[in-house]
Amino acid sequence: MVRVLVVHDATLLRAALVQLLQSVDGFEVSSMSSRDDDLDEKALRPDVCVVDGDCLEGPGDVGGVSFWDRFGARLVVLGTAERHGLLRRAFDAGALGFVDKDASAQRLIAAVHTVAEGRRFLDERLTVALLEASQMPLTTRELSVVSLAAQGAPIAEIAVSLHLSRGTVRNYMANAIRKVGARNRVDAIRIVQSAGWM
């Protein structure tokens, strides 16, 4: 018996995934939202955790423990090629399974079986996205500046937070705008967030 935990914040989609996986012989399926923190501890000890990639953004905590710490390599991440930065972070954190959200039900079932055996499953549609994600154009410092700007911090506050001069922060922001091909600061934030780099 393979214990599968489905994590998705959209109730209807979570229920559909549960119903699909329950139709497979040998799967015992439970589910939760990434915002749930009062679940039975047994439900949080799956053999495989199928998680919507969008649930991995932000704090990504379940009961104060990160998805990576709790589930590690047992993750099957549901993602899209457009969110290649998010896929890359999941890959770097050790997730074994990656399934395109547009894939067939059989691909998801195959991924769960493969990850339950401790092997990697990578949907071919996401392979190129993972390769592209390794080419993230921003430096760590530029990404920090853009991330703080995305939270609404003005240049002066970013400078204090990162222990930089205002001019240096402006230079990092200008570099980030140029590197991602954005028109302005807001466009750069949108591009970086859409790619899943932060």
PDB file of C-alpha atoms in Angstrom:
ATOM      1  CA  MET A   1       0.000   0.000   0.000  1.00  0.00           C
ATOM      2  CA  VAL A   2       1.383   3.421  -1.007  1.00  0.00           C
ATOM      3  CA  ARG A   3       0.242   6.254   1.259  1.00  0.00           C
ATOM      4  CA  VAL A   4      -0.268   9.417  -0.809  1.00  0.00           C
ATOM      5  CA  LEU A   5      -0.882  12.896   0.555  1.00  0.00           C
ATOM      6  CA  VAL A   6      -2.350  15.468  -1.857  1.00  0.00           C
ATOM      7  CA  VAL A   7      -1.607  19.120  -1.048  1.00  0.00           C
ATOM      8  CA  HIS A   8      -3.552  21.698  -3.026  1.00  0.00           C
ATOM      9  CA  ASP A   9      -5.177  24.950  -1.924  1.00  0.00           C
ATOM     10  CA  ALA A  10      -8.082  24.790  -4.401  1.00  0.00           C
ATOM     11  CA  THR A  11     -10.693  22.559  -2.749  1.00  0.00           C
ATOM     12  CA  LEU A  12     -12.300  21.360  -5.981  1.00  0.00           C
ATOM     13  CA  LEU A  13      -8.981  20.482  -7.641  1.00  0.00           C
ATOM     14  CA  ARG A  14      -7.738  18.790  -4.475  1.00  0.00           C
ATOM     15  CA  ALA A  15     -10.902  16.660  -4.360  1.00  0.00           C
ATOM     16  CA  ALA A  16     -10.487  15.734  -8.038  1.00  0.00           C
ATOM     17  CA  LEU A  17      -6.878  14.656  -7.485  1.00  0.00           C
ATOM     18  CA  VAL A  18      -7.881  12.607  -4.451  1.00  0.00           C
ATOM     19  CA  GLN A  19     -10.675  10.893  -6.376  1.00  0.00           C
ATOM     20  CA  LEU A  20      -8.306  10.111  -9.250  1.00  0.00           C
ATOM     21  CA  LEU A  21      -5.636   8.641  -6.994  1.00  0.00           C
ATOM     22  CA  GLN A  22      -8.166   6.701  -4.887  1.00  0.00           C
ATOM     23  CA  SER A  23      -9.262   4.924  -8.065  1.00  0.00           C
ATOM     24  CA  VAL A  24      -5.822   3.277  -8.249  1.00  0.00           C
ATOM     25  CA  ASP A  25      -5.413  -0.071  -6.494  1.00  0.00           C
ATOM     26  CA  GLY A  26      -2.741   0.101  -3.821  1.00  0.00           C
ATOM     27  CA  PHE A  27      -3.045   3.825  -3.035  1.00  0.00           C
ATOM     28  CA  GLU A  28      -4.265   5.100   0.331  1.00  0.00           C
ATOM     29  CA  VAL A  29      -4.961   8.812  -0.201  1.00  0.00           C
ATOM     30  CA  SER A  30      -5.360  11.730   2.210  1.00  0.00           C
ATOM     31  CA  SER A  31      -5.377  15.446   1.466  1.00  0.00           C
ATOM     32  CA  MET A  32      -4.853  18.871   2.920  1.00  0.00           C
ATOM     33  CA  SER A  33      -4.447  22.535   2.049  1.00  0.00           C
ATOM     34  CA  SER A  34      -1.002  24.062   2.478  1.00  0.00           C
ATOM     35  CA  ARG A  35      -2.648  26.353   5.027  1.00  0.00           C
ATOM     36  CA  ASP A  36      -3.813  23.467   7.248  1.00  0.00           C
ATOM     37  CA  ASP A  37      -1.867  23.058  10.462  1.00  0.00           C
ATOM     38  CA  ASP A  38      -4.145  20.871  12.567  1.00  0.00           C
ATOM     39  CA  LEU A  39      -3.893  17.564  10.723  1.00  0.00           C
ATOM     40  CA  ASP A  40      -3.357  14.199  12.316  1.00  0.00           C
ATOM     41  CA  GLU A  41       0.387  13.482  12.355  1.00  0.00           C
ATOM     42  CA  LYS A  42      -0.185  10.080  10.724  1.00  0.00           C
ATOM     43  CA  ALA A  43      -1.662  11.827   7.672  1.00  0.00           C
ATOM     44  CA  LEU A  44       1.579  13.784   7.385  1.00  0.00           C
ATOM     45  CA  ARG A  45       3.744  10.651   7.022  1.00  0.00           C
ATOM     46  CA  PRO A  46       3.017   9.691   3.419  1.00  0.00           C
ATOM     47  CA  ASP A  47       5.166   7.580   1.141  1.00  0.00           C
ATOM     48  CA  VAL A  48       4.578  10.229  -1.548  1.00  0.00           C
ATOM     49  CA  CYS A  49       3.336  13.822  -1.322  1.00  0.00           C
ATOM     50  CA  VAL A  50       1.679  15.209  -4.462  1.00  0.00           C
ATOM     51  CA  VAL A  51       1.870  18.987  -4.093  1.00  0.00           C
ATOM     52  CA  ASP A  52       0.705  21.812  -6.326  1.00  0.00           C
ATOM     53  CA  GLY A  53       3.791  23.875  -7.141  1.00  0.00           C
ATOM     54  CA  ASP A  54       1.981  27.077  -6.194  1.00  0.00           C
ATOM     55  CA  CYS A  55       1.700  25.750  -2.614  1.00  0.00           C
ATOM     56  CA  LEU A  56       5.499  25.781  -2.422  1.00  0.00           C
ATOM     57  CA  GLU A  57       5.684  29.547  -2.728  1.00  0.00           C
ATOM     58  CA  GLY A  58       5.908  31.815   0.267  1.00  0.00           C
ATOM     59  CA  PRO A  59       6.621  30.276   3.660  1.00  0.00           C
ATOM     60  CA  GLY A  60       5.606  26.794   2.474  1.00  0.00           C
ATOM     61  CA  ASP A  61       5.155  25.598   6.028  1.00  0.00           C
ATOM     62  CA  VAL A  62       2.891  22.892   7.336  1.00  0.00           C
ATOM     63  CA  GLY A  63       2.638  23.015  11.097  1.00  0.00           C
ATOM     64  CA  GLY A  64       5.820  25.097  11.276  1.00  0.00           C
ATOM     65  CA  VAL A  65       7.900  22.590   9.303  1.00  0.00           C
ATOM     66  CA  SER A  66       8.779  23.225   5.671  1.00  0.00           C
ATOM     67  CA  PHE A  67       7.584  20.892   2.904  1.00  0.00           C
ATOM     68  CA  TRP A  68      11.211  20.096   2.128  1.00  0.00           C
ATOM     69  CA  ASP A  69      12.007  19.067   5.703  1.00  0.00           C
ATOM     70  CA  ARG A  70       8.821  17.073   6.126  1.00  0.00           C
ATOM     71  CA  PHE A  71       8.574  15.314   2.747  1.00  0.00           C
ATOM     72  CA  GLY A  72      11.981  15.742   1.110  1.00  0.00           C
ATOM     73  CA  ALA A  73      12.560  13.541  -1.901  1.00  0.00           C
ATOM     74  CA  ARG A  74       9.053  12.080  -1.670  1.00  0.00           C
ATOM     75  CA  LEU A  75       7.578  15.151  -3.364  1.00  0.00           C
ATOM     76  CA  VAL A  76       5.773  14.968  -6.699  1.00  0.00           C
ATOM     77  CA  VAL A  77       5.470  18.594  -7.775  1.00  0.00           C
ATOM     78  CA  LEU A  78       2.665  19.647 -10.123  1.00  0.00           C
ATOM     79  CA  GLY A  79       3.938  22.570 -12.181  1.00  0.00           C
ATOM     80  CA  THR A  80       4.052  24.381 -15.478  1.00  0.00           C
ATOM     81  CA  ALA A  81       6.921  25.195 -17.809  1.00  0.00           C
ATOM     82  CA  GLU A  82       6.233  28.911 -17.321  1.00  0.00           C
ATOM     83  CA  ARG A  83       7.164  28.648 -13.623  1.00  0.00           C
ATOM     84  CA  HIS A  84      10.630  27.269 -14.245  1.00  0.00           C
ATOM     85  CA  GLY A  85      12.217  29.041 -11.264  1.00  0.00           C
ATOM     86  CA  LEU A  86       9.802  27.318  -8.911  1.00  0.00           C
ATOM     87  CA  LEU A  87      10.556  23.956 -10.549  1.00  0.00           C
ATOM     88  CA  ARG A  88      14.276  24.570 -10.154  1.00  0.00           C
ATOM     89  CA  ARG A  89      13.939  25.363  -6.452  1.00  0.00           C
ATOM     90  CA  ALA A  90      11.976  22.132  -5.951  1.00  0.00           C
ATOM     91  CA  PHE A  91      14.600  20.198  -7.920  1.00  0.00           C
ATOM     92  CA  ASP A  92      17.467  21.728  -5.924  1.00  0.00           C
ATOM     93  CA  ALA A  93      15.631  20.913  -2.676  1.00  0.00           C
ATOM     94  CA  GLY A  94      15.601  17.246  -3.667  1.00  0.00           C
ATOM     95  CA  ALA A  95      12.088  16.648  -5.010  1.00  0.00           C
ATOM     96  CA  LEU A  96      12.062  13.485  -7.130  1.00  0.00           C
ATOM     97  CA  GLY A  97       8.847  13.922  -9.124  1.00  0.00           C
ATOM     98  CA  PHE A  98       7.741  16.605 -11.571  1.00  0.00           C
ATOM     99  CA  VAL A  99       4.466  16.417 -13.502  1.00  0.00           C
ATOM    100  CA  ASP A 100       3.120  19.031 -15.900  1.00  0.00           C
ATOM    101  CA  LYS A 101      -0.325  20.280 -14.862  1.00  0.00           C
ATOM    102  CA  ASP A 102      -1.497  19.582 -18.427  1.00  0.00           C
ATOM    103  CA  ALA A 103      -0.318  15.955 -18.326  1.00  0.00           C
ATOM    104  CA  SER A 104      -2.652  12.987 -18.412  1.00  0.00           C
ATOM    105  CA  ALA A 105      -3.900  11.241 -15.287  1.00  0.00           C
ATOM    106  CA  GLN A 106      -1.707   8.255 -16.230  1.00  0.00           C
ATOM    107  CA  ARG A 107       1.423  10.461 -16.010  1.00  0.00           C
ATOM    108  CA  LEU A 108       0.555  11.476 -12.452  1.00  0.00           C
ATOM    109  CA  ILE A 109      -0.121   7.869 -11.441  1.00  0.00           C
ATOM    110  CA  ALA A 110       3.181   6.787 -13.026  1.00  0.00           C
ATOM    111  CA  ALA A 111       4.991   9.581 -11.163  1.00  0.00           C
ATOM    112  CA  VAL A 112       3.550   8.505  -7.805  1.00  0.00           C
ATOM    113  CA  HIS A 113       4.574   4.881  -8.402  1.00  0.00           C
ATOM    114  CA  THR A 114       8.074   5.922  -9.524  1.00  0.00           C
ATOM    115  CA  VAL A 115       8.703   8.264  -6.577  1.00  0.00           C
ATOM    116  CA  ALA A 116       7.330   5.654  -4.143  1.00  0.00           C
ATOM    117  CA  GLU A 117      10.122   3.386  -5.427  1.00  0.00           C
ATOM    118  CA  GLY A 118      12.673   6.119  -4.717  1.00  0.00           C
ATOM    119  CA  ARG A 119      13.322   6.932  -8.373  1.00  0.00           C
ATOM    120  CA  ARG A 120      13.140  10.257 -10.214  1.00  0.00           C
ATOM    121  CA  PHE A 121      10.182  11.055 -12.484  1.00  0.00           C
ATOM    122  CA  LEU A 122      10.476  14.063 -14.784  1.00  0.00           C
ATOM    123  CA  ASP A 123       7.682  14.889 -17.195  1.00  0.00           C
ATOM    124  CA  GLU A 124       9.329  15.572 -20.565  1.00  0.00           C
ATOM    125  CA  ARG A 125       7.356  18.815 -20.905  1.00  0.00           C
ATOM    126  CA  LEU A 126       9.170  20.200 -17.864  1.00  0.00           C
ATOM    127  CA  THR A 127      12.707  19.137 -18.846  1.00  0.00           C
ATOM    128  CA  VAL A 128      13.402  22.244 -20.914  1.00  0.00           C
ATOM    129  CA  ALA A 129      11.896  24.446 -18.196  1.00  0.00           C
ATOM    130  CA  LEU A 130      14.316  23.005 -15.636  1.00  0.00           C
ATOM    131  CA  LEU A 131      17.236  23.650 -17.975  1.00  0.00           C
ATOM    132  CA  GLU A 132      16.069  27.228 -18.550  1.00  0.00           C
ATOM    133  CA  ALA A 133      15.740  27.756 -14.813  1.00  0.00           C
ATOM    134  CA  SER A 134      19.423  27.040 -14.352  1.00  0.00           C
ATOM    135  CA  GLN A 135      20.042  30.160 -16.445  1.00  0.00           C
ATOM    136  CA  MET A 136      18.402  32.602 -14.016  1.00  0.00           C
ATOM    137  CA  PRO A 137      20.018  35.905 -15.039  1.00  0.00           C
ATOM    138  CA  LEU A 138      19.999  37.720 -11.687  1.00  0.00           C
ATOM    139  CA  THR A 139      22.719  37.628  -9.069  1.00  0.00           C
ATOM    140  CA  THR A 140      21.750  36.834  -5.494  1.00  0.00           C
ATOM    141  CA  ARG A 141      22.011  40.509  -4.554  1.00  0.00           C
ATOM    142  CA  GLU A 142      19.901  41.652  -7.518  1.00  0.00           C
ATOM    143  CA  LEU A 143      17.277  39.078  -6.617  1.00  0.00           C
ATOM    144  CA  SER A 144      17.293  40.315  -2.994  1.00  0.00           C
ATOM    145  CA  VAL A 145      16.686  43.874  -4.169  1.00  0.00           C
ATOM    146  CA  VAL A 146      13.833  42.824  -6.463  1.00  0.00           C
ATOM    147  CA  SER A 147      12.306  40.648  -3.710  1.00  0.00           C
ATOM    148  CA  LEU A 148      12.271  43.512  -1.230  1.00  0.00           C
ATOM    149  CA  ALA A 149      10.867  45.844  -3.884  1.00  0.00           C
ATOM    150  CA  ALA A 150       8.108  43.298  -4.534  1.00  0.00           C
ATOM    151  CA  GLN A 151       7.162  43.593  -0.861  1.00  0.00           C
ATOM    152  CA  GLY A 152       6.698  47.328  -1.376  1.00  0.00           C
ATOM    153  CA  ALA A 153       9.941  48.504   0.182  1.00  0.00           C
ATOM    154  CA  PRO A 154      11.236  51.848  -1.157  1.00  0.00           C
ATOM    155  CA  ILE A 155      14.881  52.273  -2.228  1.00  0.00           C
ATOM    156  CA  ALA A 156      15.888  53.794   1.138  1.00  0.00           C
ATOM    157  CA  GLU A 157      14.410  50.890   3.100  1.00  0.00           C
ATOM    158  CA  ILE A 158      16.027  48.307   0.794  1.00  0.00           C
ATOM    159  CA  ALA A 159      19.374  50.073   1.259  1.00  0.00           C
ATOM    160  CA  VAL A 160      19.104  49.925   5.058  1.00  0.00           C
ATOM    161  CA  SER A 161      17.889  46.313   5.006  1.00  0.00           C
ATOM    162  CA  LEU A 162      20.759  45.110   2.786  1.00  0.00           C
ATOM    163  CA  HIS A 163      23.394  47.476   4.235  1.00  0.00           C
ATOM    164  CA  LEU A 164      23.961  49.181   0.887  1.00  0.00           C
ATOM    165  CA  SER A 165      23.938  52.754  -0.341  1.00  0.00           C
ATOM    166  CA  ARG A 166      20.854  54.009  -2.156  1.00  0.00           C
ATOM    167  CA  GLY A 167      22.884  54.402  -5.341  1.00  0.00           C
ATOM    168  CA  THR A 168      24.024  50.782  -5.177  1.00  0.00           C
ATOM    169  CA  VAL A 169      20.419  49.620  -4.707  1.00  0.00           C
ATOM    170  CA  ARG A 170      19.387  51.699  -7.743  1.00  0.00           C
ATOM    171  CA  ASN A 171      22.210  50.107  -9.751  1.00  0.00           C
ATOM    172  CA  TYR A 172      21.153  46.590  -8.731  1.00  0.00           C
ATOM    173  CA  MET A 173      17.553  47.387  -9.667  1.00  0.00           C
ATOM    174  CA  ALA A 174      18.617  48.858 -13.031  1.00  0.00           C
ATOM    175  CA  ASN A 175      20.722  45.748 -13.736  1.00  0.00           C
ATOM    176  CA  ALA A 176      17.803  43.478 -12.835  1.00  0.00           C
ATOM    177  CA  ILE A 177      15.434  45.424 -15.104  1.00  0.00           C
ATOM    178  CA  ARG A 178      17.890  45.174 -17.989  1.00  0.00           C
ATOM    179  CA  LYS A 179      18.711  41.487 -17.466  1.00  0.00           C
ATOM    180  CA  VAL A 180      15.087  40.307 -17.433  1.00  0.00           C
ATOM    181  CA  GLY A 181      14.109  42.581 -20.326  1.00  0.00           C
ATOM    182  CA  ALA A 182      11.639  44.593 -18.275  1.00  0.00           C
ATOM    183  CA  ARG A 183      10.315  48.079 -19.015  1.00  0.00           C
ATOM    184  CA  ASN A 184      10.502  49.249 -15.405  1.00  0.00           C
ATOM    185  CA  ARG A 185      10.695  48.107 -11.785  1.00  0.00           C
ATOM    186  CA  VAL A 186       7.091  46.868 -11.647  1.00  0.00           C
ATOM    187  CA  ASP A 187       7.549  44.911 -14.878  1.00  0.00           C
ATOM    188  CA  ALA A 188      10.772  43.367 -13.525  1.00  0.00           C
ATOM    189  CA  ILE A 189       8.959  42.242 -10.370  1.00  0.00           C
ATOM    190  CA  ARG A 190       6.178  40.709 -12.487  1.00  0.00           C
ATOM    191  CA  ILE A 191       8.667  38.855 -14.716  1.00  0.00           C
ATOM    192  CA  VAL A 192      10.680  37.516 -11.782  1.00  0.00           C
ATOM    193  CA  GLN A 193       7.545  36.402  -9.917  1.00  0.00           C
ATOM    194  CA  SER A 194       6.020  34.818 -13.041  1.00  0.00           C
ATOM    195  CA  ALA A 195       9.194  32.815 -13.615  1.00  0.00           C
ATOM    196  CA  GLY A 196       9.080  31.636  -9.990  1.00  0.00           C
ATOM    197  CA  TRP A 197      12.567  32.913  -9.195  1.00  0.00           C
ATOM    198  CA  MET A 198      11.362  34.347  -5.880  1.00  0.00           C
TER     199      MET A 198
END
